[in-house]
């Protein structure tokens, strides 16, 4: 094998010879160096790139930078700017003979990733964005594009053989477009994806992405040099139009026919999936052959795949491998081609800063002008302009194609790569510093069941992980006795983990009409949940109003969505499912450990009372019961304290339902029991320890007042039984509770935060779930009665009780009874926008 020695990672005017037999090594024991063979070398390169980019992702995570920044910087770090500046490193790890292999694999990954982007992108969204998103997107592109035209006359060299128009197109597209996938992730991290500003930014970015593809196809068609005939550009354009038309009118109907032949509920055959995956390569080959980039064909093929189960199947089979392993190769290759030293002197660095500054300012100015036209606040207009500066995949494709076509030289390529990194990197810090979503609500008084008025609306936020949570929660709501005089407004929040895929973002904004198939499994679950609650509302005779929503966020920050929504809607109670569910043999098993973290965070940050529901079915049933079929035996275990008072007040409301019988069992300390102590905020080591300092005497007085009022008002109600039990320790308490378990089907208990009682002494030593409290944990354990559901309540007491927020306060609610306009079909499409 002969090889011409060349500067590190430089292919200009170099001749590289390949030996077809040097693919795999015979082994180091036979004297072979694995790095002399293409396969072991590629494996090492791929491993090094993935490890480097993942390490940078970890390091940049505190700065909330998107993954694309880490992947580009990883390539720059390995390239000629840093490590590749060493001749030994460059010739050993990234020799010239390996460039063809690694670039080929990077483009294969890019091919399939753009196909997936097309599959996940709903082109009909553009038709629904309206004039505002369209004009904002175009205005945000025009000014940066104009600035690029001005710079092109300064930077363009006539000796390249490339026309001025082609140069303008490549330069203009690279500085003016917005990356939709990267922007979606940034909005999710900033908790703006569900706001009007976030929706406007995503819609505008989608328009910008489509414009970028059109301009890129045009730029490739016009990439003429001295060796191309004058009619070549026209033939390329006509061929592209024919290719798109063929896929729309021939390939798409064939795929729809294939989908219709697959029975509903069955998976697609391996033959059909293999046919489509092969079609991606064929479409890429065709568009490359006709003169445009291969990714254009793959993207168009993805766009014509109908929404539904086929798209979901393709994403599940391809995305993790393509996005996690092959796509970082493309960004790393871009970084490897970036030689910061090629930028040269101060003059070119000044040009770079001017490009960044003027492009950012131009996009902000264009967006701000349209914002003023549509009467948006100036702060929102500036924020929208900053968000539209997000760069990513499409920009790197444009830059790489421009470099391959020799439109961009090494200096300008390096300048624009750095500009992409800087413009995207500053988005998160700037937006965080200048924009805070406006809070449209005012503080409210009734944050607990106890402080709610009997003749006022009760607002409840119920959280749902899966449809399995639905029947028992609906039965619990029906048992809460909604009436015309005191209706219940229920905000049903479907909790969905944000996986980082574009499809998860599109669930929020894809407004489907009823009857169309669900886009994916999450949307199908949302439809199932909303239908169940709407059916309940229709049979509630106007006493219950349902407002379904979806929260799509990482589990680590999901509690923020729950708590923000609770305060925004001024609810008095949040009901969240326990993280364990009942098994067939009656035991309790954890469904997802992350659910427990969400529950703990909600308890620590909730702006109102919280109830954790341990679901074992009500009436031993897991189906929803009609109002006239409700028949529950409910028990309240009262030890004292704010949480127990909240439990009693909720059960008191439920007892007014004709099908409810209530037993209140008050535990009284015996003579041998020590006086209960008060736990202060002294344990700062365990963040899950949630304690509120209380005063013993004051708590006893409040307990007695509530018990006396309860007995006065229910003395003539035969369905309510009030008893006392004198116990001295935890063992006697457990014995009394176990004697009741076969009689009742729902226990309502307080969490007991801040209280240390001799009546529960020793129970916490064996506690599996401290967030339920001593009694709640015992009732929810696997060795307790398998047919008894448990509701553990924590009363909101605030950091310092105000006079008008004392439990039992009857201060009028400033909001009154609110009838809100809502779209009940918004679940899964317009999260937090009923």
PDB file of C-alpha atoms in Angstrom, residues 203-413:
ATOM      1  CA  UNK A 203     -44.469  27.054  14.782  1.00  0.00           C
ATOM      2  CA  UNK A 204     -42.153  29.741  13.412  1.00  0.00           C
ATOM      3  CA  UNK A 205     -39.160  27.383  13.616  1.00  0.00           C
ATOM      4  CA  UNK A 206     -41.084  24.755  11.663  1.00  0.00           C
ATOM      5  CA  UNK A 207     -41.770  27.282   8.898  1.00  0.00           C
ATOM      6  CA  UNK A 208     -38.119  28.334   8.975  1.00  0.00           C
ATOM      7  CA  UNK A 209     -36.944  24.728   8.637  1.00  0.00           C
ATOM      8  CA  UNK A 210     -39.127  24.139   5.575  1.00  0.00           C
ATOM      9  CA  UNK A 211     -37.857  27.379   3.992  1.00  0.00           C
ATOM     10  CA  UNK A 212     -34.291  26.244   4.694  1.00  0.00           C
ATOM     11  CA  UNK A 213     -34.828  22.956   2.869  1.00  0.00           C
ATOM     12  CA  UNK A 214     -36.248  24.742  -0.151  1.00  0.00           C
ATOM     13  CA  UNK A 215     -33.352  27.207  -0.213  1.00  0.00           C
ATOM     14  CA  UNK A 216     -30.811  24.390   0.232  1.00  0.00           C
ATOM     15  CA  UNK A 217     -32.266  22.471  -2.697  1.00  0.00           C
ATOM     16  CA  UNK A 218     -32.132  25.659  -4.768  1.00  0.00           C
ATOM     17  CA  UNK A 219     -28.541  26.356  -3.676  1.00  0.00           C
ATOM     18  CA  UNK A 220     -27.462  22.848  -4.670  1.00  0.00           C
ATOM     19  CA  UNK A 221     -29.158  23.206  -8.025  1.00  0.00           C
ATOM     20  CA  UNK A 222     -27.344  26.492  -8.646  1.00  0.00           C
ATOM     21  CA  UNK A 223     -23.944  25.197  -7.464  1.00  0.00           C
ATOM     22  CA  UNK A 224     -22.506  25.652 -10.932  1.00  0.00           C
ATOM     23  CA  UNK A 225     -18.870  25.954 -11.786  1.00  0.00           C
ATOM     24  CA  UNK A 226     -16.983  26.048 -14.995  1.00  0.00           C
ATOM     25  CA  UNK A 227     -17.501  22.296 -15.698  1.00  0.00           C
ATOM     26  CA  UNK A 228     -21.322  22.399 -15.511  1.00  0.00           C
ATOM     27  CA  UNK A 229     -23.522  23.076 -18.523  1.00  0.00           C
ATOM     28  CA  UNK A 230     -25.869  26.095 -18.285  1.00  0.00           C
ATOM     29  CA  UNK A 231     -28.990  23.909 -18.377  1.00  0.00           C
ATOM     30  CA  UNK A 232     -27.794  21.637 -15.569  1.00  0.00           C
ATOM     31  CA  UNK A 233     -29.355  23.781 -12.823  1.00  0.00           C
ATOM     32  CA  UNK A 234     -32.720  23.755 -14.590  1.00  0.00           C
ATOM     33  CA  UNK A 235     -32.607  19.970 -14.939  1.00  0.00           C
ATOM     34  CA  UNK A 236     -31.774  19.600 -11.255  1.00  0.00           C
ATOM     35  CA  UNK A 237     -34.753  21.768 -10.236  1.00  0.00           C
ATOM     36  CA  UNK A 238     -37.151  19.914 -12.547  1.00  0.00           C
ATOM     37  CA  UNK A 239     -35.847  16.555 -11.320  1.00  0.00           C
ATOM     38  CA  UNK A 240     -36.416  17.597  -7.688  1.00  0.00           C
ATOM     39  CA  UNK A 241     -39.989  18.650  -8.418  1.00  0.00           C
ATOM     40  CA  UNK A 242     -40.619  15.348 -10.231  1.00  0.00           C
ATOM     41  CA  UNK A 243     -39.110  13.385  -7.335  1.00  0.00           C
ATOM     42  CA  UNK A 244     -41.353  15.101  -4.770  1.00  0.00           C
ATOM     43  CA  UNK A 245     -44.437  14.630  -6.959  1.00  0.00           C
ATOM     44  CA  UNK A 246     -43.664  10.925  -7.470  1.00  0.00           C
ATOM     45  CA  UNK A 247     -43.369  10.316  -3.739  1.00  0.00           C
ATOM     46  CA  UNK A 248     -46.568  12.239  -2.953  1.00  0.00           C
ATOM     47  CA  UNK A 249     -48.771  10.703  -5.629  1.00  0.00           C
ATOM     48  CA  UNK A 250     -47.283   7.213  -5.996  1.00  0.00           C
ATOM     49  CA  UNK A 251     -45.247   6.179  -2.947  1.00  0.00           C
ATOM     50  CA  UNK A 252     -47.550   7.656  -0.290  1.00  0.00           C
ATOM     51  CA  UNK A 253     -50.713   5.893  -1.619  1.00  0.00           C
ATOM     52  CA  UNK A 254     -48.729   2.630  -1.761  1.00  0.00           C
ATOM     53  CA  UNK A 255     -47.737   3.035   1.907  1.00  0.00           C
ATOM     54  CA  UNK A 256     -51.339   3.862   2.870  1.00  0.00           C
ATOM     55  CA  UNK A 257     -52.462   0.689   1.064  1.00  0.00           C
ATOM     56  CA  UNK A 258     -49.874  -1.285   3.018  1.00  0.00           C
ATOM     57  CA  UNK A 259     -51.119   0.235   6.301  1.00  0.00           C
ATOM     58  CA  UNK A 260     -54.743  -0.579   5.477  1.00  0.00           C
ATOM     59  CA  UNK A 261     -53.825  -4.215   4.804  1.00  0.00           C
ATOM     60  CA  UNK A 262     -52.373  -4.539   8.321  1.00  0.00           C
ATOM     61  CA  UNK A 263     -55.169  -5.435  10.789  1.00  0.00           C
ATOM     62  CA  UNK A 264     -55.742  -2.878  13.537  1.00  0.00           C
ATOM     63  CA  UNK A 265     -53.824  -3.708  16.694  1.00  0.00           C
ATOM     64  CA  UNK A 266     -51.304  -5.967  14.946  1.00  0.00           C
ATOM     65  CA  UNK A 267     -47.689  -5.023  14.339  1.00  0.00           C
ATOM     66  CA  UNK A 268     -46.330  -4.398  10.875  1.00  0.00           C
ATOM     67  CA  UNK A 269     -44.495  -7.271   9.242  1.00  0.00           C
ATOM     68  CA  UNK A 270     -40.711  -7.313   9.139  1.00  0.00           C
ATOM     69  CA  UNK A 271     -40.918  -7.344   5.348  1.00  0.00           C
ATOM     70  CA  UNK A 272     -42.791  -4.020   5.247  1.00  0.00           C
ATOM     71  CA  UNK A 273     -40.437  -2.385   7.755  1.00  0.00           C
ATOM     72  CA  UNK A 274     -37.400  -3.642   5.844  1.00  0.00           C
ATOM     73  CA  UNK A 275     -38.915  -2.348   2.602  1.00  0.00           C
ATOM     74  CA  UNK A 276     -39.298   1.153   4.054  1.00  0.00           C
ATOM     75  CA  UNK A 277     -35.808   1.176   5.599  1.00  0.00           C
ATOM     76  CA  UNK A 278     -34.389   0.147   2.218  1.00  0.00           C
ATOM     77  CA  UNK A 279     -36.516   2.847   0.592  1.00  0.00           C
ATOM     78  CA  UNK A 280     -34.662   5.457   2.644  1.00  0.00           C
ATOM     79  CA  UNK A 281     -31.384   4.484   0.983  1.00  0.00           C
ATOM     80  CA  UNK A 282     -33.007   4.325  -2.457  1.00  0.00           C
ATOM     81  CA  UNK A 283     -34.510   7.797  -2.077  1.00  0.00           C
ATOM     82  CA  UNK A 284     -31.143   9.122  -0.894  1.00  0.00           C
ATOM     83  CA  UNK A 285     -29.422   7.548  -3.909  1.00  0.00           C
ATOM     84  CA  UNK A 286     -31.929   9.089  -6.335  1.00  0.00           C
ATOM     85  CA  UNK A 287     -31.636  12.643  -5.012  1.00  0.00           C
ATOM     86  CA  UNK A 288     -27.851  12.369  -4.893  1.00  0.00           C
ATOM     87  CA  UNK A 289     -27.858  11.165  -8.495  1.00  0.00           C
ATOM     88  CA  UNK A 290     -30.035  14.015  -9.742  1.00  0.00           C
ATOM     89  CA  UNK A 291     -27.765  16.636  -8.181  1.00  0.00           C
ATOM     90  CA  UNK A 292     -29.128  17.402  -4.722  1.00  0.00           C
ATOM     91  CA  UNK A 293     -27.969  16.017  -1.382  1.00  0.00           C
ATOM     92  CA  UNK A 294     -28.991  12.488  -0.412  1.00  0.00           C
ATOM     93  CA  UNK A 295     -30.561  13.698   2.846  1.00  0.00           C
ATOM     94  CA  UNK A 296     -33.142  15.657   0.837  1.00  0.00           C
ATOM     95  CA  UNK A 297     -34.584  12.412  -0.520  1.00  0.00           C
ATOM     96  CA  UNK A 298     -34.634  10.765   2.897  1.00  0.00           C
ATOM     97  CA  UNK A 299     -36.360  13.798   4.425  1.00  0.00           C
ATOM     98  CA  UNK A 300     -39.065  13.867   1.722  1.00  0.00           C
ATOM     99  CA  UNK A 301     -39.604  10.113   2.147  1.00  0.00           C
ATOM    100  CA  UNK A 302     -40.101  10.643   5.887  1.00  0.00           C
ATOM    101  CA  UNK A 303     -42.580  13.461   5.294  1.00  0.00           C
ATOM    102  CA  UNK A 304     -44.896  11.307   3.191  1.00  0.00           C
ATOM    103  CA  UNK A 305     -45.155   8.574   5.875  1.00  0.00           C
ATOM    104  CA  UNK A 306     -48.683   8.965   7.321  1.00  0.00           C
ATOM    105  CA  UNK A 307     -49.094   9.736  11.025  1.00  0.00           C
ATOM    106  CA  UNK A 308     -49.971   6.677  13.048  1.00  0.00           C
ATOM    107  CA  UNK A 309     -48.605   3.371  14.236  1.00  0.00           C
ATOM    108  CA  UNK A 310     -46.244   2.913  11.269  1.00  0.00           C
ATOM    109  CA  UNK A 311     -44.366   6.094  12.155  1.00  0.00           C
ATOM    110  CA  UNK A 312     -44.191   5.072  15.816  1.00  0.00           C
ATOM    111  CA  UNK A 313     -42.810   1.646  14.874  1.00  0.00           C
ATOM    112  CA  UNK A 314     -40.122   3.157  12.641  1.00  0.00           C
ATOM    113  CA  UNK A 315     -39.089   5.611  15.368  1.00  0.00           C
ATOM    114  CA  UNK A 316     -38.869   2.895  18.008  1.00  0.00           C
ATOM    115  CA  UNK A 317     -36.723   0.699  15.779  1.00  0.00           C
ATOM    116  CA  UNK A 318     -34.325   3.356  14.507  1.00  0.00           C
ATOM    117  CA  UNK A 319     -34.103   6.405  16.733  1.00  0.00           C
ATOM    118  CA  UNK A 320     -31.982   5.213  19.651  1.00  0.00           C
ATOM    119  CA  UNK A 321     -29.312   3.715  17.416  1.00  0.00           C
ATOM    120  CA  UNK A 322     -29.291   6.556  14.908  1.00  0.00           C
ATOM    121  CA  UNK A 323     -29.481   9.467  17.383  1.00  0.00           C
ATOM    122  CA  UNK A 324     -27.279   7.931  20.035  1.00  0.00           C
ATOM    123  CA  UNK A 325     -24.497   6.463  17.911  1.00  0.00           C
ATOM    124  CA  UNK A 326     -24.447   7.553  14.270  1.00  0.00           C
ATOM    125  CA  UNK A 327     -25.632  11.169  14.419  1.00  0.00           C
ATOM    126  CA  UNK A 328     -22.843  12.296  16.810  1.00  0.00           C
ATOM    127  CA  UNK A 329     -20.456  11.124  14.063  1.00  0.00           C
ATOM    128  CA  UNK A 330     -21.820  13.794  11.735  1.00  0.00           C
ATOM    129  CA  UNK A 331     -21.425  16.625  14.234  1.00  0.00           C
ATOM    130  CA  UNK A 332     -18.006  15.331  15.242  1.00  0.00           C
ATOM    131  CA  UNK A 333     -16.922  15.231  11.599  1.00  0.00           C
ATOM    132  CA  UNK A 334     -18.017  18.869  11.298  1.00  0.00           C
ATOM    133  CA  UNK A 335     -15.843  19.680  14.294  1.00  0.00           C
ATOM    134  CA  UNK A 336     -12.943  17.657  12.888  1.00  0.00           C
ATOM    135  CA  UNK A 337     -13.100  19.759   9.724  1.00  0.00           C
ATOM    136  CA  UNK A 338     -13.054  22.954  11.763  1.00  0.00           C
ATOM    137  CA  UNK A 339      -9.594  24.431  12.090  1.00  0.00           C
ATOM    138  CA  UNK A 340      -9.815  27.505  14.273  1.00  0.00           C
ATOM    139  CA  UNK A 341      -6.263  28.393  13.308  1.00  0.00           C
ATOM    140  CA  UNK A 342      -7.422  28.788   9.693  1.00  0.00           C
ATOM    141  CA  UNK A 343      -9.453  31.861  10.627  1.00  0.00           C
ATOM    142  CA  UNK A 344      -6.263  33.870  10.612  1.00  0.00           C
ATOM    143  CA  UNK A 345      -5.673  37.384  11.832  1.00  0.00           C
ATOM    144  CA  UNK A 346      -7.660  39.901  13.835  1.00  0.00           C
ATOM    145  CA  UNK A 347      -9.524  41.149  10.775  1.00  0.00           C
ATOM    146  CA  UNK A 348     -11.280  37.812  10.292  1.00  0.00           C
ATOM    147  CA  UNK A 349     -12.094  37.477  13.996  1.00  0.00           C
ATOM    148  CA  UNK A 350     -13.724  40.904  13.792  1.00  0.00           C
ATOM    149  CA  UNK A 351     -15.705  39.650  10.798  1.00  0.00           C
ATOM    150  CA  UNK A 352     -16.753  36.623  12.851  1.00  0.00           C
ATOM    151  CA  UNK A 353     -17.973  38.767  15.751  1.00  0.00           C
ATOM    152  CA  UNK A 354     -19.793  41.048  13.310  1.00  0.00           C
ATOM    153  CA  UNK A 355     -21.501  38.070  11.658  1.00  0.00           C
ATOM    154  CA  UNK A 356     -22.663  36.765  15.044  1.00  0.00           C
ATOM    155  CA  UNK A 357     -23.761  40.147  16.359  1.00  0.00           C
ATOM    156  CA  UNK A 358     -25.524  41.390  13.240  1.00  0.00           C
ATOM    157  CA  UNK A 359     -27.216  38.042  12.568  1.00  0.00           C
ATOM    158  CA  UNK A 360     -28.562  37.902  16.123  1.00  0.00           C
ATOM    159  CA  UNK A 361     -29.625  41.533  16.100  1.00  0.00           C
ATOM    160  CA  UNK A 362     -31.170  41.171  12.649  1.00  0.00           C
ATOM    161  CA  UNK A 363     -33.274  38.163  13.665  1.00  0.00           C
ATOM    162  CA  UNK A 364     -34.328  39.853  16.916  1.00  0.00           C
ATOM    163  CA  UNK A 365     -35.170  43.088  15.092  1.00  0.00           C
ATOM    164  CA  UNK A 366     -37.231  41.339  12.418  1.00  0.00           C
ATOM    165  CA  UNK A 367     -39.092  39.273  14.992  1.00  0.00           C
ATOM    166  CA  UNK A 368     -39.621  42.296  17.242  1.00  0.00           C
ATOM    167  CA  UNK A 369     -41.142  44.351  14.404  1.00  0.00           C
ATOM    168  CA  UNK A 370     -43.707  41.648  13.705  1.00  0.00           C
ATOM    169  CA  UNK A 371     -44.350  41.295  17.432  1.00  0.00           C
ATOM    170  CA  UNK A 372     -45.206  44.989  17.647  1.00  0.00           C
ATOM    171  CA  UNK A 373     -47.454  44.584  14.608  1.00  0.00           C
ATOM    172  CA  UNK A 374     -49.356  41.818  16.420  1.00  0.00           C
ATOM    173  CA  UNK A 375     -49.370  43.831  19.681  1.00  0.00           C
ATOM    174  CA  UNK A 376     -47.142  41.450  21.626  1.00  0.00           C
ATOM    175  CA  UNK A 377     -45.186  42.836  24.612  1.00  0.00           C
ATOM    176  CA  UNK A 378     -41.655  44.013  23.767  1.00  0.00           C
ATOM    177  CA  UNK A 379     -40.079  41.572  26.244  1.00  0.00           C
ATOM    178  CA  UNK A 380     -41.833  38.651  24.567  1.00  0.00           C
ATOM    179  CA  UNK A 381     -40.779  39.904  21.142  1.00  0.00           C
ATOM    180  CA  UNK A 382     -37.105  40.084  22.180  1.00  0.00           C
ATOM    181  CA  UNK A 383     -37.320  36.641  23.784  1.00  0.00           C
ATOM    182  CA  UNK A 384     -38.905  35.198  20.653  1.00  0.00           C
ATOM    183  CA  UNK A 385     -36.112  36.722  18.562  1.00  0.00           C
ATOM    184  CA  UNK A 386     -33.478  35.165  20.835  1.00  0.00           C
ATOM    185  CA  UNK A 387     -35.162  31.771  20.628  1.00  0.00           C
ATOM    186  CA  UNK A 388     -35.244  31.996  16.840  1.00  0.00           C
ATOM    187  CA  UNK A 389     -31.431  32.283  16.862  1.00  0.00           C
ATOM    188  CA  UNK A 390     -31.196  28.599  17.839  1.00  0.00           C
ATOM    189  CA  UNK A 391     -29.020  26.689  15.385  1.00  0.00           C
ATOM    190  CA  UNK A 392     -28.383  22.988  14.946  1.00  0.00           C
ATOM    191  CA  UNK A 393     -28.679  20.226  12.401  1.00  0.00           C
ATOM    192  CA  UNK A 394     -29.900  22.078   9.325  1.00  0.00           C
ATOM    193  CA  UNK A 395     -27.142  24.710   9.672  1.00  0.00           C
ATOM    194  CA  UNK A 396     -24.421  22.058   9.945  1.00  0.00           C
ATOM    195  CA  UNK A 397     -25.798  20.291   6.872  1.00  0.00           C
ATOM    196  CA  UNK A 398     -25.715  23.551   4.913  1.00  0.00           C
ATOM    197  CA  UNK A 399     -22.148  24.276   6.026  1.00  0.00           C
ATOM    198  CA  UNK A 400     -20.880  20.775   5.200  1.00  0.00           C
ATOM    199  CA  UNK A 401     -22.568  20.771   1.788  1.00  0.00           C
ATOM    200  CA  UNK A 402     -21.154  24.225   1.128  1.00  0.00           C
ATOM    201  CA  UNK A 403     -17.670  23.010   2.003  1.00  0.00           C
ATOM    202  CA  UNK A 404     -18.030  19.911  -0.183  1.00  0.00           C
ATOM    203  CA  UNK A 405     -19.214  22.048  -3.082  1.00  0.00           C
ATOM    204  CA  UNK A 406     -16.251  24.376  -2.436  1.00  0.00           C
ATOM    205  CA  UNK A 407     -18.605  27.293  -1.897  1.00  0.00           C
ATOM    206  CA  UNK A 408     -17.108  27.836   1.570  1.00  0.00           C
ATOM    207  CA  UNK A 409     -13.371  27.738   2.209  1.00  0.00           C
ATOM    208  CA  UNK A 410     -11.792  26.454   5.421  1.00  0.00           C
ATOM    209  CA  UNK A 411     -11.687  29.919   6.989  1.00  0.00           C
ATOM    210  CA  UNK A 412     -15.343  30.760   6.419  1.00  0.00           C
ATOM    211  CA  UNK A 413     -16.415  27.225   7.354  1.00  0.00           C
TER     212      UNK A 413
END
